[in-house]
Amino acid sequence: MDFRNDIRSYIACEIETLNKLDIDAINDALNLILETHENHKRVFVFGNGGSSATASHFYNDFVKGLSEDIANKFRFHCLNDNIPTVMAIANDIGFEEIFRYQLRGVIEPGDIVLAISGSGNSKNIVNAVEYAKSQGNKIIGLTGYLGGKLMELSDISLHAPVNSMQVTEDNRRYPHDFRSPYDERALHAS
């Protein structure tokens, strides 16, 4: 079987989507994460399905990768990583509460939320973001497709304007893959 035309089409879609990304929004998000770090505040990150894997990857890159050689460690908390907690909340309260429940009484002024949803309409994501906003916290939303409710609620929207979950997921890597500016600034801030 010859997949070359499919591969070329996929790469073309990736390039087209990358060229549509809002560089100013990416810059704003990177600066908000760095400001949160410098103020010793926390970043709560979460998503469902493949987005939960992306959230875990953010956590890993910032907590281990970027924090390894600095005194002021990044304070990321991935709300989808503790499966027993997620399952208990889903079973006892409801799946739509798995993230909001974990933020209640824990999120503090200056903490931020990094919410990830392909459609932007996942009820558990929207509930948590609405709660965080009601507490005065800033939201960075990563979305695809039309952006949904999450895009509307986000203070900074990192939107991949494409109707493909695969390409959307590929384009979520940029905020944590631009490591060298963080490495340099974080080391000097410690």
GROMACS .gro file of C-alpha atoms in nm:
model
  190
    1MET     CA    1   0.000   0.000   0.000
    2ASP     CA    2   0.127   0.346  -0.086
    3PHE     CA    3   0.065   0.608   0.184
    4ARG     CA    4   0.281   0.884   0.034
    5ASN     CA    5  -0.010   1.102  -0.084
    6ASP     CA    6  -0.178   1.071   0.257
    7ILE     CA    7   0.149   1.163   0.427
    8ARG     CA    8   0.197   1.465   0.199
    9SER     CA    9  -0.161   1.581   0.268
   10TYR     CA   10  -0.114   1.546   0.643
   11ILE     CA   11   0.213   1.740   0.638
   12ALA     CA   12   0.051   2.012   0.423
   13CYS     CA   13  -0.234   2.040   0.675
   14GLU     CA   14   0.019   2.063   0.961
   15ILE     CA   15   0.211   2.342   0.786
   16GLU     CA   16  -0.109   2.530   0.700
   17THR     CA   17  -0.227   2.507   1.061
   18LEU     CA   18   0.111   2.611   1.204
   19ASN     CA   19   0.106   2.918   0.979
   20LYS     CA   20  -0.235   3.017   1.121
   21LEU     CA   21  -0.132   3.001   1.488
   22ASP     CA   22  -0.149   3.328   1.681
   23ILE     CA   23   0.214   3.402   1.767
   24ASP     CA   24   0.114   3.689   1.996
   25ALA     CA   25  -0.115   3.457   2.196
   26ILE     CA   26   0.162   3.197   2.225
   27ASN     CA   27   0.399   3.469   2.348
   28ASP     CA   28   0.137   3.590   2.599
   29ALA     CA   29   0.086   3.234   2.726
   30LEU     CA   30   0.459   3.174   2.767
   31ASN     CA   31   0.494   3.500   2.958
   32LEU     CA   32   0.196   3.424   3.183
   33ILE     CA   33   0.341   3.084   3.269
   34LEU     CA   34   0.680   3.242   3.342
   35GLU     CA   35   0.520   3.519   3.551
   36THR     CA   36   0.326   3.256   3.748
   37HIS     CA   37   0.653   3.069   3.806
   38GLU     CA   38   0.841   3.381   3.915
   39ASN     CA   39   0.561   3.461   4.164
   40HIS     CA   40   0.582   3.108   4.312
   41LYS     CA   41   0.223   3.035   4.204
   42ARG     CA   42   0.076   2.720   4.052
   43VAL     CA   43  -0.038   2.609   3.708
   44PHE     CA   44  -0.327   2.362   3.710
   45VAL     CA   45  -0.333   2.166   3.385
   46PHE     CA   46  -0.593   1.912   3.267
   47GLY     CA   47  -0.772   1.752   2.975
   48ASN     CA   48  -0.963   1.441   2.866
   49GLY     CA   49  -0.843   1.152   2.649
   50GLY     CA   50  -0.549   1.254   2.430
   51SER     CA   51  -0.569   1.599   2.589
   52SER     CA   52  -0.501   1.438   2.928
   53ALA     CA   53  -0.182   1.289   2.783
   54THR     CA   54  -0.085   1.638   2.664
   55ALA     CA   55  -0.156   1.774   3.015
   56SER     CA   56   0.067   1.504   3.165
   57HIS     CA   57   0.338   1.591   2.914
   58PHE     CA   58   0.321   1.959   3.014
   59TYR     CA   59   0.356   1.855   3.378
   60ASN     CA   60   0.658   1.637   3.299
   61ASP     CA   61   0.835   1.896   3.087
   62PHE     CA   62   0.794   2.176   3.338
   63VAL     CA   63   0.832   1.987   3.668
   64LYS     CA   64   1.122   1.765   3.563
   65GLY     CA   65   1.268   1.905   3.242
   66LEU     CA   66   1.271   2.278   3.312
   67SER     CA   67   1.292   2.257   3.691
   68GLU     CA   68   1.586   2.018   3.711
   69ASP     CA   69   1.863   2.273   3.754
   70ILE     CA   70   1.679   2.565   3.914
   71ALA     CA   71   1.599   2.643   4.276
   72ASN     CA   72   1.255   2.794   4.206
   73LYS     CA   73   1.080   2.489   4.061
   74PHE     CA   74   0.777   2.520   3.834
   75ARG     CA   75   0.462   2.438   4.031
   76PHE     CA   76   0.249   2.245   3.784
   77HIS     CA   77  -0.036   2.022   3.903
   78CYS     CA   78  -0.194   1.783   3.654
   79LEU     CA   79  -0.552   1.717   3.766
   80ASN     CA   80  -0.606   1.416   3.540
   81ASP     CA   81  -0.303   1.214   3.658
   82ASN     CA   82  -0.439   1.074   3.987
   83ILE     CA   83  -0.670   0.807   3.844
   84PRO     CA   84  -0.815   0.688   4.179
   85THR     CA   85  -0.915   1.046   4.265
   86VAL     CA   86  -1.061   1.111   3.920
   87MET     CA   87  -1.256   0.784   3.932
   88ALA     CA   88  -1.387   0.849   4.285
   89ILE     CA   89  -1.514   1.195   4.189
   90ALA     CA   90  -1.665   1.061   3.866
   91ASN     CA   91  -1.837   0.775   4.049
   92ASP     CA   92  -1.958   0.963   4.357
   93ILE     CA   93  -2.035   1.307   4.211
   94GLY     CA   94  -2.019   1.292   3.832
   95PHE     CA   95  -1.765   1.300   3.551
   96GLU     CA   96  -1.851   1.662   3.476
   97GLU     CA   97  -1.705   1.755   3.819
   98ILE     CA   98  -1.368   1.575   3.807
   99PHE     CA   99  -1.166   1.895   3.757
  100ARG     CA  100  -1.380   2.160   3.927
  101TYR     CA  101  -1.395   1.949   4.244
  102GLN     CA  102  -1.014   1.937   4.261
  103LEU     CA  103  -0.988   2.316   4.221
  104ARG     CA  104  -1.246   2.405   4.488
  105GLY     CA  105  -1.081   2.540   4.800
  106VAL     CA  106  -0.735   2.479   4.652
  107ILE     CA  107  -0.683   2.731   4.371
  108GLU     CA  108  -0.546   3.060   4.505
  109PRO     CA  109  -0.506   3.412   4.368
  110GLY     CA  110  -0.225   3.422   4.114
  111ASP     CA  111  -0.258   3.054   4.019
  112ILE     CA  112  -0.353   2.989   3.657
  113VAL     CA  113  -0.538   2.717   3.467
  114LEU     CA  114  -0.412   2.555   3.148
  115ALA     CA  115  -0.717   2.376   3.007
  116ILE     CA  116  -0.695   2.149   2.702
  117SER     CA  117  -0.994   2.041   2.491
  118GLY     CA  118  -1.014   1.957   2.122
  119SER     CA  119  -1.372   2.080   2.083
  120GLY     CA  120  -1.357   2.330   2.367
  121ASN     CA  121  -1.696   2.204   2.484
  122SER     CA  122  -1.615   1.922   2.728
  123LYS     CA  123  -1.845   1.986   3.024
  124ASN     CA  124  -1.588   1.892   3.289
  125ILE     CA  125  -1.334   2.132   3.134
  126VAL     CA  126  -1.586   2.416   3.102
  127ASN     CA  127  -1.708   2.365   3.462
  128ALA     CA  128  -1.354   2.388   3.599
  129VAL     CA  129  -1.268   2.692   3.388
  130GLU     CA  130  -1.587   2.874   3.490
  131TYR     CA  131  -1.506   2.803   3.855
  132ALA     CA  132  -1.147   2.927   3.822
  133LYS     CA  133  -1.265   3.244   3.647
  134SER     CA  134  -1.519   3.302   3.925
  135GLN     CA  135  -1.225   3.295   4.166
  136GLY     CA  136  -1.035   3.554   3.958
  137ASN     CA  137  -0.781   3.316   3.805
  138LYS     CA  138  -0.652   3.347   3.449
  139ILE     CA  139  -0.715   3.078   3.190
  140ILE     CA  140  -0.499   2.958   2.902
  141GLY     CA  141  -0.714   2.744   2.675
  142LEU     CA  142  -0.579   2.508   2.409
  143THR     CA  143  -0.843   2.416   2.152
  144GLY     CA  144  -0.901   2.301   1.797
  145TYR     CA  145  -1.200   2.286   1.563
  146LEU     CA  146  -1.412   2.600   1.628
  147GLY     CA  147  -1.275   2.650   1.982
  148GLY     CA  148  -1.607   2.609   2.161
  149LYS     CA  149  -1.689   2.749   2.503
  150LEU     CA  150  -1.330   2.714   2.627
  151MET     CA  151  -1.205   2.955   2.362
  152GLU     CA  152  -1.469   3.208   2.473
  153LEU     CA  153  -1.378   3.172   2.841
  154SER     CA  154  -1.000   3.184   2.796
  155ASP     CA  155  -0.796   3.491   2.882
  156ILE     CA  156  -0.539   3.358   2.637
  157SER     CA  157  -0.663   3.131   2.360
  158LEU     CA  158  -0.416   2.899   2.189
  159HIS     CA  159  -0.641   2.785   1.910
  160ALA     CA  160  -0.543   2.548   1.629
  161PRO     CA  161  -0.798   2.636   1.358
  162VAL     CA  162  -0.836   2.293   1.201
  163ASN     CA  163  -1.108   2.027   1.190
  164SER     CA  164  -0.873   1.740   1.269
  165MET     CA  165  -0.812   1.606   1.619
  166GLN     CA  166  -0.476   1.464   1.514
  167VAL     CA  167  -0.348   1.796   1.380
  168THR     CA  168  -0.502   1.978   1.678
  169GLU     CA  169  -0.310   1.750   1.914
  170ASP     CA  170   0.013   1.794   1.717
  171ASN     CA  171  -0.018   2.172   1.748
  172ARG     CA  172  -0.056   2.167   2.127
  173ARG     CA  173   0.309   2.095   2.180
  174TYR     CA  174   0.442   2.443   2.108
  175PRO     CA  175   0.392   2.605   2.450
  176HIS     CA  176   0.605   2.346   2.626
  177ASP     CA  177   0.846   2.274   2.341
  178PHE     CA  178   0.981   2.630   2.331
  179ARG     CA  179   1.212   2.539   2.615
  180SER     CA  180   1.523   2.747   2.554
  181PRO     CA  181   1.364   3.084   2.643
  182TYR     CA  182   1.235   2.929   2.967
  183ASP     CA  183   1.566   2.759   3.040
  184GLU     CA  184   1.754   3.086   3.007
  185ARG     CA  185   1.505   3.309   3.192
  186ALA     CA  186   1.424   3.055   3.464
  187LEU     CA  187   1.790   2.993   3.546
  188HIS     CA  188   1.855   3.366   3.583
  189ALA     CA  189   1.541   3.417   3.794
  190SER     CA  190   1.639   3.146   4.046
   0.00000   0.00000   0.00000
